Every structure is written in C-alpha cells, then in structure tokens.
C-alpha cells in the first residue's frame, strides 16, 4: 500500500528553493476558503499592498501570478510584445537565454547583447545596441543572474532604456527581498520575481508589477495576448480590486496565505534590514570560503550576497561532493549551470536561510567533505574566519 510522503529535513543552500520560515509553513495549514470568499478578497488586497512595499512601487497593476517565476517572465513578454516587435535582450547567464526564447515565441525579434558568464551586463554594449536599433520596443535583462551569482546595474540600464524611449522587462527572481530593488525609483516597466528565493516562501507564485506606461501598451495592443491565462486584461478582472471580482481562475488559496505571511515577515524586518542581513552573512561566508583556500570568480563589486558562485578546486568531483553533503549532512548546495557545469558550486543565502547558523554549518560540512575527498584546502580556518565577521 502506498504511504504518505514524509520528506526528509534538509538545509537548503542552493539556488532555490530556500529554507521556508516555520511561520509560512503554519500559514499553509490554515483552513482553505473559496477564492471568491469575501475574507479572501480582503487578503488579496493586502497581498497587493505588501508586494508594492517589497518592490518599492505604487504601480496599480501589481499582483502574484498563480505559477512559478517562469510564468511571471512569460506574463511580461506576452503582454508587452506583438509579432514584429524588436527587443534588445541582455544575456550573461541562463536566464537571459530564456528571455530570448520568450521573445521569439511572441513572434518578435531578439537583438542579443552577450556578456561572459560571471560578468555583469555591459552598460556600454547596451547603449550601443539601443543606438543601433532605434526601433527597439523593449530592453530585457536579468537583475540578479541566478546561474552565475552576478548583479547587473538595473538603475543605469532602466535609465538608458528611458533615454531611448524603450520599455524595460526586468527579472528580479533572485533579487526581491535580498538586495536593493526600487522599481519606481529606477523606472522599470515590467518586473517579475519568485516566491521561493529571498522571500523564503514555498515555490509556485510569481509576483509581477507593471508601470502605467506598460499598462498603456497592453491596453492598446492590436493582437490578442497569445496566452489566455496570462492576459493581464483578463487577470485584472480578478485581481483588480474592489469587492466585485470576475472569476478568472481558482487561485492557489493556501499558497497565497503563505505568500502573505512571507511579505508580512519582510515588512516586520524592513527592507534595508533584510538587505543588510543578506550582505552580512555573505561577507562571513566569503571570509570562511577564502580562509579554506577556495575562490569566488565573480568580481566583489558585482557579487550577489544571496547567491555565491564558488570555483571547484582542481581534481575535485563536483557531483561527489554535493552527494556527500546531502548524504552525510542533509545539506543542499547547487551545481553550476551551462558553461559553469562541473566548474563551480552555487551556495545560496536566501531569506530565512541567510543566517549565522547556516553559514557556519555549511562551512564546516563543506570543509569535512573536501578533506574526505582529498582536496588541498586549509583545515580548521573557515569557521574561525567567518566568526570574526560576526564579531
């Protein structure tokens, strides 16, 4: 007879999902109500307000998509693009490539601005592309590239796009709640994120926000949005506000309880405090890794505190180390993607998981496993170095 699934207890320090705050797990277990229940409608309004707080925006069209971050990405592209449009797409990792795929599936043309994996988007290259393509409708880029642990200069890129009368689509899946994000201050137009990274919520929800300029573009389309489910005109009949809601889909009620709780936690902590906490724990982790003799290939100016790319020492088997960490310590760290597969690990410090206990645990476990596989590292130095950061 098939039995109930009881998952093992893990410490999640990969690229996501992150460890979920127990308060959020408790929120998931609350009684389910109907998705048009008046009590739930009130919760929807609070979620919108809390997302506006987290994104630092007053955009009226701010809401959670009932699907993971990839659907948030698609919602931005399918609502803003029509066949024949031209989009400048910045790629410095995996997710810029996914943007290109979205552009092409909308029948639009992608003009690629390529940068090396592990480097930020080159602002000068983007400016040259905008000048060379004055008919471009959108500039699309990843703020925090999860595949490489690199932060790009979103403020400058958005300003450049405005100078060239271009909309922006910005991926903030890994940045929301972890590093500075200022949608209105930067003038970003269509922005998407995910619930499972620095918000420490369960996977499956994608917060999005659209500027007034983006909404005007959506309202004045000549072609129907190719996705019925992600058509903002239709979805806003449900999420648009007020007591009367038009049925669009059955919202994931309990998952939205969880998102609401995660945003309440973020509001309680304060955005700046959350950003500072991620930065402090990143600094301690880096101190420990470097004391151990490991290196981080990303320039410190562009590193993401919540996603740390670590070079695998020469002769060390990537999969074996990650397997031993899981087997002996129930600790998950991430493998490299694409060009970085087998060459780097990705260590996440996201949301609830960005804490001193996790940093010291990860350093100790990684040191023990690397010594077991015969890696040439400095034993006994990592935890001590991290603790000097904490004071």
Short mmCIF file of C-alpha atoms in Angstrom, two decimals:
data_model
loop_
_atom_site.label_atom_id
_atom_site.label_comp_id
_atom_site.label_asym_id
_atom_site.label_seq_id
_atom_site.Cartn_x
_atom_site.Cartn_y
_atom_site.Cartn_z
CA UNK A 1 0.00 0.00 0.00
CA UNK A 2 1.26 3.48 -0.87
CA UNK A 3 2.00 5.56 2.21
CA UNK A 4 2.01 9.26 2.91
CA UNK A 5 5.09 11.08 1.68
CA UNK A 6 7.22 12.38 4.55
CA UNK A 7 10.08 14.46 3.13
CA UNK A 8 13.50 14.47 4.77
CA UNK A 9 14.57 17.56 6.67
CA UNK A 10 17.14 19.41 4.57
CA UNK A 11 19.13 22.60 4.88
CA UNK A 12 18.57 24.28 1.52
CA UNK A 13 21.58 26.37 0.48
CA UNK A 14 21.33 26.04 -3.27
CA UNK A 15 19.90 28.45 -5.85
CA UNK A 16 16.34 27.91 -4.61
CA UNK A 17 14.02 26.94 -3.16
CA UNK A 18 15.32 28.31 0.11
CA UNK A 19 14.50 27.19 3.64
CA UNK A 20 10.89 28.12 4.40
CA UNK A 21 10.21 30.07 7.57
CA UNK A 22 8.09 27.95 10.02
CA UNK A 23 5.59 30.81 10.19
CA UNK A 24 4.99 30.38 6.47
CA UNK A 25 4.57 26.61 6.79
CA UNK A 26 2.00 27.24 9.51
CA UNK A 27 0.17 29.70 7.26
CA UNK A 28 -0.14 26.98 4.60
CA UNK A 29 -2.05 24.78 7.03
CA UNK A 30 -4.83 27.30 7.71
CA UNK A 31 -8.38 26.43 6.57
CA UNK A 32 -8.97 26.76 2.86
CA UNK A 33 -11.68 29.21 1.79
CA UNK A 34 -13.12 29.88 -1.64
CA UNK A 35 -11.13 32.07 -4.00
CA UNK A 36 -14.10 34.49 -4.23
CA UNK A 37 -14.82 34.45 -0.48
CA UNK A 38 -15.05 37.99 0.93
CA UNK A 39 -12.41 37.13 3.54
CA UNK A 40 -10.03 36.01 0.81
CA UNK A 41 -10.75 39.12 -1.27
CA UNK A 42 -9.53 41.21 1.66
CA UNK A 43 -6.35 39.13 1.81
CA UNK A 44 -5.80 39.70 -1.92
CA UNK A 45 -5.85 43.46 -1.37
CA UNK A 46 -3.28 43.14 1.43
CA UNK A 47 -1.03 40.97 -0.77
CA UNK A 48 -1.08 43.64 -3.47
CA UNK A 49 -0.14 46.35 -0.95
CA UNK A 50 2.64 44.23 0.53
CA UNK A 51 4.03 43.47 -2.93
CA UNK A 52 4.04 47.20 -3.69
CA UNK A 53 6.07 47.65 -0.49
CA UNK A 54 8.52 44.88 -1.42
CA UNK A 55 9.00 46.14 -5.00
CA UNK A 56 9.04 49.81 -3.84
CA UNK A 57 6.32 50.79 -6.29
CA UNK A 58 2.91 52.41 -6.46
CA UNK A 59 2.01 50.50 -9.63
CA UNK A 60 -1.70 49.63 -9.58
CA UNK A 61 -1.02 46.52 -11.66
CA UNK A 62 0.96 44.64 -9.01
CA UNK A 63 -0.10 41.09 -8.20
CA UNK A 64 1.04 37.48 -7.81
CA UNK A 65 0.80 35.17 -10.83
CA UNK A 66 -0.56 31.76 -9.77
CA UNK A 67 2.50 29.94 -11.12
CA UNK A 68 6.31 29.98 -10.66
CA UNK A 69 8.76 32.68 -11.78
CA UNK A 70 8.96 31.32 -15.32
CA UNK A 71 5.27 32.20 -15.74
CA UNK A 72 5.97 35.65 -14.36
CA UNK A 73 8.63 36.02 -17.03
CA UNK A 74 6.24 34.87 -19.73
CA UNK A 75 3.48 37.21 -18.50
CA UNK A 76 5.74 40.22 -19.04
CA UNK A 77 6.75 39.21 -22.54
CA UNK A 78 3.38 38.04 -23.88
CA UNK A 79 1.57 41.15 -22.63
CA UNK A 80 4.05 43.71 -23.96
CA UNK A 81 5.17 42.09 -27.22
CA UNK A 82 3.40 41.62 -30.52
CA UNK A 83 4.57 39.95 -33.75
CA UNK A 84 7.24 42.03 -35.49
CA UNK A 85 8.43 43.88 -32.37
CA UNK A 86 12.15 44.17 -31.68
CA UNK A 87 13.65 43.51 -28.24
CA UNK A 88 17.19 44.03 -27.00
CA UNK A 89 17.94 41.06 -24.75
CA UNK A 90 20.94 41.02 -22.42
CA UNK A 91 22.43 37.59 -21.75
CA UNK A 92 25.14 36.89 -19.20
CA UNK A 93 23.78 33.56 -17.98
CA UNK A 94 21.00 31.03 -18.35
CA UNK A 95 18.02 33.28 -17.78
CA UNK A 96 18.89 35.83 -20.44
CA UNK A 97 18.67 32.89 -22.82
CA UNK A 98 15.16 32.15 -21.58
CA UNK A 99 14.22 35.74 -22.29
CA UNK A 100 15.35 35.28 -25.90
CA UNK A 101 13.15 32.19 -26.15
CA UNK A 102 10.15 34.16 -24.91
CA UNK A 103 10.76 36.97 -27.40
CA UNK A 104 10.89 34.57 -30.33
CA UNK A 105 7.76 32.68 -29.25
CA UNK A 106 5.92 36.02 -29.30
CA UNK A 107 6.88 36.44 -32.96
CA UNK A 108 9.27 39.26 -32.09
CA UNK A 109 12.97 39.67 -32.94
CA UNK A 110 15.68 39.43 -30.28
CA UNK A 111 18.79 41.56 -30.64
CA UNK A 112 21.29 39.91 -28.30
CA UNK A 113 23.82 41.72 -26.11
CA UNK A 114 26.14 38.97 -24.91
CA UNK A 115 28.46 39.09 -21.92
CA UNK A 116 30.65 36.41 -20.38
CA UNK A 117 29.07 34.24 -17.71
CA UNK A 118 30.22 35.59 -14.37
CA UNK A 119 30.26 39.20 -15.62
CA UNK A 120 27.52 41.84 -15.28
CA UNK A 121 25.64 43.21 -18.26
CA UNK A 122 27.95 45.70 -20.03
CA UNK A 123 26.15 49.06 -19.97
CA UNK A 124 28.21 50.40 -22.87
CA UNK A 125 27.25 47.48 -25.10
CA UNK A 126 23.60 48.05 -24.25
CA UNK A 127 23.87 51.74 -25.12
CA UNK A 128 25.44 50.85 -28.46
CA UNK A 129 22.65 48.34 -29.16
CA UNK A 130 19.97 50.93 -28.33
CA UNK A 131 21.59 53.46 -30.66
CA UNK A 132 21.91 50.87 -33.44
CA UNK A 133 18.26 49.79 -33.01
CA UNK A 134 16.14 52.94 -32.54
CA UNK A 135 13.01 50.89 -33.35
CA UNK A 136 13.51 48.57 -30.35
CA UNK A 137 10.41 48.40 -28.17
CA UNK A 138 11.85 46.71 -25.08
CA UNK A 139 15.14 46.25 -23.24
CA UNK A 140 15.12 42.98 -21.27
CA UNK A 141 17.71 41.98 -18.68
CA UNK A 142 18.25 39.94 -15.52
CA UNK A 143 18.95 42.00 -12.41
CA UNK A 144 20.32 39.09 -10.34
CA UNK A 145 21.50 36.22 -12.55
CA UNK A 146 20.87 33.01 -10.58
CA UNK A 147 23.14 30.90 -12.77
CA UNK A 148 26.25 32.99 -12.04
CA UNK A 149 25.66 34.98 -8.85
CA UNK A 150 26.08 38.31 -10.66
CA UNK A 151 24.26 41.60 -10.08
CA UNK A 152 23.80 43.96 -13.02
CA UNK A 153 23.23 47.72 -12.76
CA UNK A 154 19.45 47.83 -13.09
CA UNK A 155 19.21 51.54 -12.26
CA UNK A 156 21.53 52.55 -15.10
CA UNK A 157 20.03 50.10 -17.58
CA UNK A 158 16.49 51.37 -16.90
CA UNK A 159 17.68 54.98 -17.30
CA UNK A 160 19.30 54.10 -20.64
CA UNK A 161 16.10 52.49 -21.87
CA UNK A 162 14.10 55.61 -20.96
CA UNK A 163 16.53 57.81 -22.89
CA UNK A 164 15.79 55.71 -25.97
CA UNK A 165 12.02 55.54 -25.39
CA UNK A 166 12.23 51.83 -24.65
CA UNK A 167 10.24 49.76 -22.16
CA UNK A 168 12.11 47.51 -19.73
CA UNK A 169 11.43 43.93 -18.69
CA UNK A 170 13.43 43.05 -15.57
CA UNK A 171 14.00 39.66 -13.96
CA UNK A 172 14.14 40.09 -10.17
CA UNK A 173 13.50 36.44 -9.25
CA UNK A 174 16.60 36.23 -7.06
CA UNK A 175 16.82 39.88 -6.02
CA UNK A 176 13.42 40.63 -4.43
CA UNK A 177 13.94 40.81 -0.66
CA UNK A 178 17.69 40.15 -0.89
CA UNK A 179 19.28 43.25 -2.40
CA UNK A 180 18.20 46.80 -3.18
CA UNK A 181 15.25 46.95 -5.55
CA UNK A 182 13.49 50.23 -6.35
CA UNK A 183 11.01 49.80 -9.18
CA UNK A 184 9.59 53.33 -9.17
CA UNK A 185 12.93 54.97 -8.41
CA UNK A 186 14.60 53.16 -11.30
CA UNK A 187 11.65 53.47 -13.67
CA UNK A 188 11.34 49.76 -14.54
CA UNK A 189 8.24 48.87 -16.57
CA UNK A 190 7.52 45.14 -16.31
CA UNK A 191 9.10 43.22 -13.46
CA UNK A 192 8.71 39.64 -12.28
CA UNK A 193 10.01 37.64 -9.34
CA UNK A 194 9.50 34.35 -7.50
CA UNK A 195 8.27 33.27 -4.09
CA UNK A 196 10.91 30.63 -3.33
CA UNK A 197 14.11 32.69 -3.12
CA UNK A 198 14.66 35.60 -0.73
CA UNK A 199 11.01 35.68 0.33
CA UNK A 200 11.51 32.17 1.82
CA UNK A 201 8.06 31.14 0.67
CA UNK A 202 7.06 27.87 -0.99
CA UNK A 203 7.63 27.65 -4.76
CA UNK A 204 4.79 28.28 -7.18
CA UNK A 205 3.97 32.01 -7.04
CA UNK A 206 5.41 34.79 -9.20
CA UNK A 207 4.95 38.42 -8.08
CA UNK A 208 4.77 40.86 -11.01
CA UNK A 209 4.37 44.61 -11.39
CA UNK A 210 3.66 46.76 -14.46
CA UNK A 211 4.14 50.52 -14.80
CA UNK A 212 1.44 52.86 -16.13
CA UNK A 213 3.38 53.07 -19.39
CA UNK A 214 3.38 49.27 -19.67
CA UNK A 215 -0.35 49.15 -18.92
CA UNK A 216 -1.00 51.64 -21.75
CA UNK A 217 0.92 49.39 -24.14
CA UNK A 218 -1.14 46.39 -23.03
CA UNK A 219 -4.41 48.28 -23.45
CA UNK A 220 -3.51 49.43 -26.96
CA UNK A 221 -2.42 46.10 -28.43
CA UNK A 222 -3.51 45.25 -31.96
CA UNK A 223 -3.26 41.47 -31.39
CA UNK A 224 -4.73 39.40 -28.57
CA UNK A 225 -2.26 38.28 -25.92
CA UNK A 226 -1.21 34.81 -27.06
CA UNK A 227 -1.75 33.35 -23.57
CA UNK A 228 -5.29 33.39 -22.21
CA UNK A 229 -4.18 32.53 -18.68
CA UNK A 230 -1.54 35.28 -18.54
CA UNK A 231 -3.55 38.02 -20.27
CA UNK A 232 -3.34 40.92 -17.80
CA UNK A 233 -6.60 42.46 -19.01
CA UNK A 234 -8.39 39.27 -18.00
CA UNK A 235 -6.45 38.57 -14.81
CA UNK A 236 -7.04 42.09 -13.52
CA UNK A 237 -10.76 41.43 -13.53
CA UNK A 238 -9.96 39.10 -10.64
CA UNK A 239 -7.03 40.96 -9.03
CA UNK A 240 -8.09 44.49 -9.94
CA UNK A 241 -9.52 45.50 -6.58
CA UNK A 242 -12.91 46.20 -5.09
CA UNK A 243 -15.44 43.77 -3.69
CA UNK A 244 -16.77 42.54 -7.03
CA UNK A 245 -14.28 40.14 -8.64
CA UNK A 246 -14.69 38.45 -12.01
CA UNK A 247 -13.85 34.75 -11.95
CA UNK A 248 -10.69 34.05 -13.92
CA UNK A 249 -9.05 31.03 -12.32
CA UNK A 250 -9.06 29.22 -8.99
CA UNK A 251 -6.27 30.92 -7.11
CA UNK A 252 -3.93 28.72 -5.02
CA UNK A 253 -5.54 29.88 -1.79
CA UNK A 254 -3.20 28.30 0.75
CA UNK A 255 -0.09 29.20 -1.23
CA UNK A 256 -1.27 32.80 -1.15
CA UNK A 257 -1.68 32.57 2.63
CA UNK A 258 1.99 31.61 2.61
CA UNK A 259 2.99 34.48 0.33
CA UNK A 260 1.09 36.94 2.51
CA UNK A 261 2.90 35.67 5.61
CA UNK A 262 6.29 35.92 3.90
CA UNK A 263 5.58 39.54 2.96
CA UNK A 264 4.37 40.34 6.49
CA UNK A 265 7.70 38.97 7.78
CA UNK A 266 9.61 41.14 5.28
CA UNK A 267 7.61 44.21 6.32
CA UNK A 268 8.30 43.47 10.01
CA UNK A 269 12.05 43.23 9.35
CA UNK A 270 12.20 46.20 6.99
CA UNK A 271 13.68 46.19 3.50
CA UNK A 272 17.00 47.78 4.44
CA UNK A 273 17.44 45.41 7.38
CA UNK A 274 16.77 42.42 5.12
CA UNK A 275 19.30 43.65 2.57
CA UNK A 276 21.87 44.29 5.32
CA UNK A 277 21.32 40.81 6.80
CA UNK A 278 21.97 39.15 3.45
CA UNK A 279 25.11 41.26 2.99
CA UNK A 280 26.49 40.40 6.45
CA UNK A 281 26.02 36.66 6.07
CA UNK A 282 27.52 36.77 2.57
CA UNK A 283 30.58 38.55 3.95
CA UNK A 284 31.01 35.86 6.63
CA UNK A 285 30.57 33.03 4.13
CA UNK A 286 33.13 34.53 1.75
CA UNK A 287 35.62 35.01 4.59
CA UNK A 288 35.27 31.34 5.52
CA UNK A 289 35.49 30.04 1.96
CA UNK A 290 38.61 32.08 1.23
CA UNK A 291 40.24 31.04 4.52
CA UNK A 292 39.64 27.45 3.45
CA UNK A 293 41.51 28.18 0.22
CA UNK A 294 38.51 28.36 -2.12
CA UNK A 295 37.95 31.20 -4.58
CA UNK A 296 34.90 33.08 -5.83
CA UNK A 297 35.27 34.03 -9.52
CA UNK A 298 32.79 36.93 -9.58
CA UNK A 299 34.24 40.42 -9.02
CA UNK A 300 33.28 41.50 -5.45
CA UNK A 301 31.60 44.66 -6.83
CA UNK A 302 29.04 42.53 -8.70
CA UNK A 303 28.54 39.56 -6.37
CA UNK A 304 25.08 38.64 -5.17
CA UNK A 305 25.08 38.17 -1.39
CA UNK A 306 22.23 35.68 -1.73
CA UNK A 307 23.84 33.50 -4.44
CA UNK A 308 27.55 32.75 -4.16
CA UNK A 309 29.49 31.22 -7.07
CA UNK A 310 32.44 29.16 -5.81
CA UNK A 311 35.16 27.68 -8.03
CA UNK A 312 35.53 23.91 -7.60
CA UNK A 313 39.14 23.03 -6.67
CA UNK A 314 41.24 21.25 -9.26
CA UNK A 315 40.69 17.50 -9.32
CA UNK A 316 37.57 17.59 -7.12
CA UNK A 317 34.48 15.74 -8.35
CA UNK A 318 31.55 18.16 -8.27
CA UNK A 319 28.77 15.58 -8.02
CA UNK A 320 30.60 13.52 -5.40
CA UNK A 321 31.00 16.49 -3.07
CA UNK A 322 27.38 17.55 -3.42
CA UNK A 323 26.28 13.95 -2.94
CA UNK A 324 28.27 13.58 0.27
CA UNK A 325 26.94 16.87 1.62
CA UNK A 326 23.42 15.60 1.03
CA UNK A 327 24.06 12.07 2.33
CA UNK A 328 26.00 12.98 5.48
CA UNK A 329 24.68 16.43 6.36
CA UNK A 330 21.34 16.75 4.54
CA UNK A 331 22.78 19.94 3.08
CA UNK A 332 21.95 21.03 -0.45
CA UNK A 333 24.18 23.33 -2.48
CA UNK A 334 23.75 23.96 -6.18
CA UNK A 335 25.67 22.75 -9.21
CA UNK A 336 26.89 25.07 -11.94
CA UNK A 337 24.67 25.56 -14.97
CA UNK A 338 25.53 25.74 -18.66
CA UNK A 339 29.11 26.90 -19.20
CA UNK A 340 29.76 26.59 -15.45
CA UNK A 341 28.60 22.96 -15.08
CA UNK A 342 31.25 20.96 -13.23
CA UNK A 343 33.34 24.10 -12.69
CA UNK A 344 31.50 25.88 -9.88
CA UNK A 345 29.09 25.46 -7.00
CA UNK A 346 26.28 27.87 -6.20
CA UNK A 347 25.74 28.44 -2.49
CA UNK A 348 22.52 30.23 -1.60
CA UNK A 349 21.95 32.51 1.39
CA UNK A 350 18.34 33.45 0.81
CA UNK A 351 15.65 34.83 3.06
CA UNK A 352 15.13 32.78 6.23
CA UNK A 353 18.22 30.72 5.28
CA UNK A 354 20.52 33.75 5.36
CA UNK A 355 21.66 33.36 8.95
CA UNK A 356 24.79 32.71 11.01
CA UNK A 357 23.84 29.13 11.84
CA UNK A 358 23.58 28.16 8.18
CA UNK A 359 26.82 29.90 7.24
CA UNK A 360 28.84 28.12 9.93
CA UNK A 361 27.12 24.78 9.26
CA UNK A 362 27.82 25.00 5.54
CA UNK A 363 31.47 25.92 6.04
CA UNK A 364 32.04 23.07 8.49
CA UNK A 365 30.28 20.48 6.36
CA UNK A 366 31.99 21.57 3.14
CA UNK A 367 35.40 21.52 4.79
CA UNK A 368 34.83 18.00 6.15
CA UNK A 369 33.69 16.64 2.77
CA UNK A 370 36.52 18.31 0.85
CA UNK A 371 39.06 16.82 3.24
CA UNK A 372 37.39 13.43 2.81
CA UNK A 373 37.79 13.57 -0.99
CA UNK A 374 41.41 14.67 -0.69
CA UNK A 375 41.09 18.31 -1.70
CA UNK A 376 44.01 20.59 -0.97
CA UNK A 377 42.40 23.03 1.46
CA UNK A 378 43.30 24.75 4.71
CA UNK A 379 41.69 22.77 7.54
CA UNK A 380 40.26 24.48 10.60
CA UNK A 381 40.30 28.04 9.30
CA UNK A 382 36.87 28.57 7.73
CA UNK A 383 34.56 28.78 10.74
CA UNK A 384 37.05 30.90 12.66
CA UNK A 385 37.30 33.37 9.78
CA UNK A 386 33.52 33.62 9.45
CA UNK A 387 33.12 34.22 13.17
CA UNK A 388 35.49 37.20 13.02
CA UNK A 389 32.92 38.86 10.72
CA UNK A 390 30.12 38.25 13.17
CA UNK A 391 32.22 39.65 16.00
#
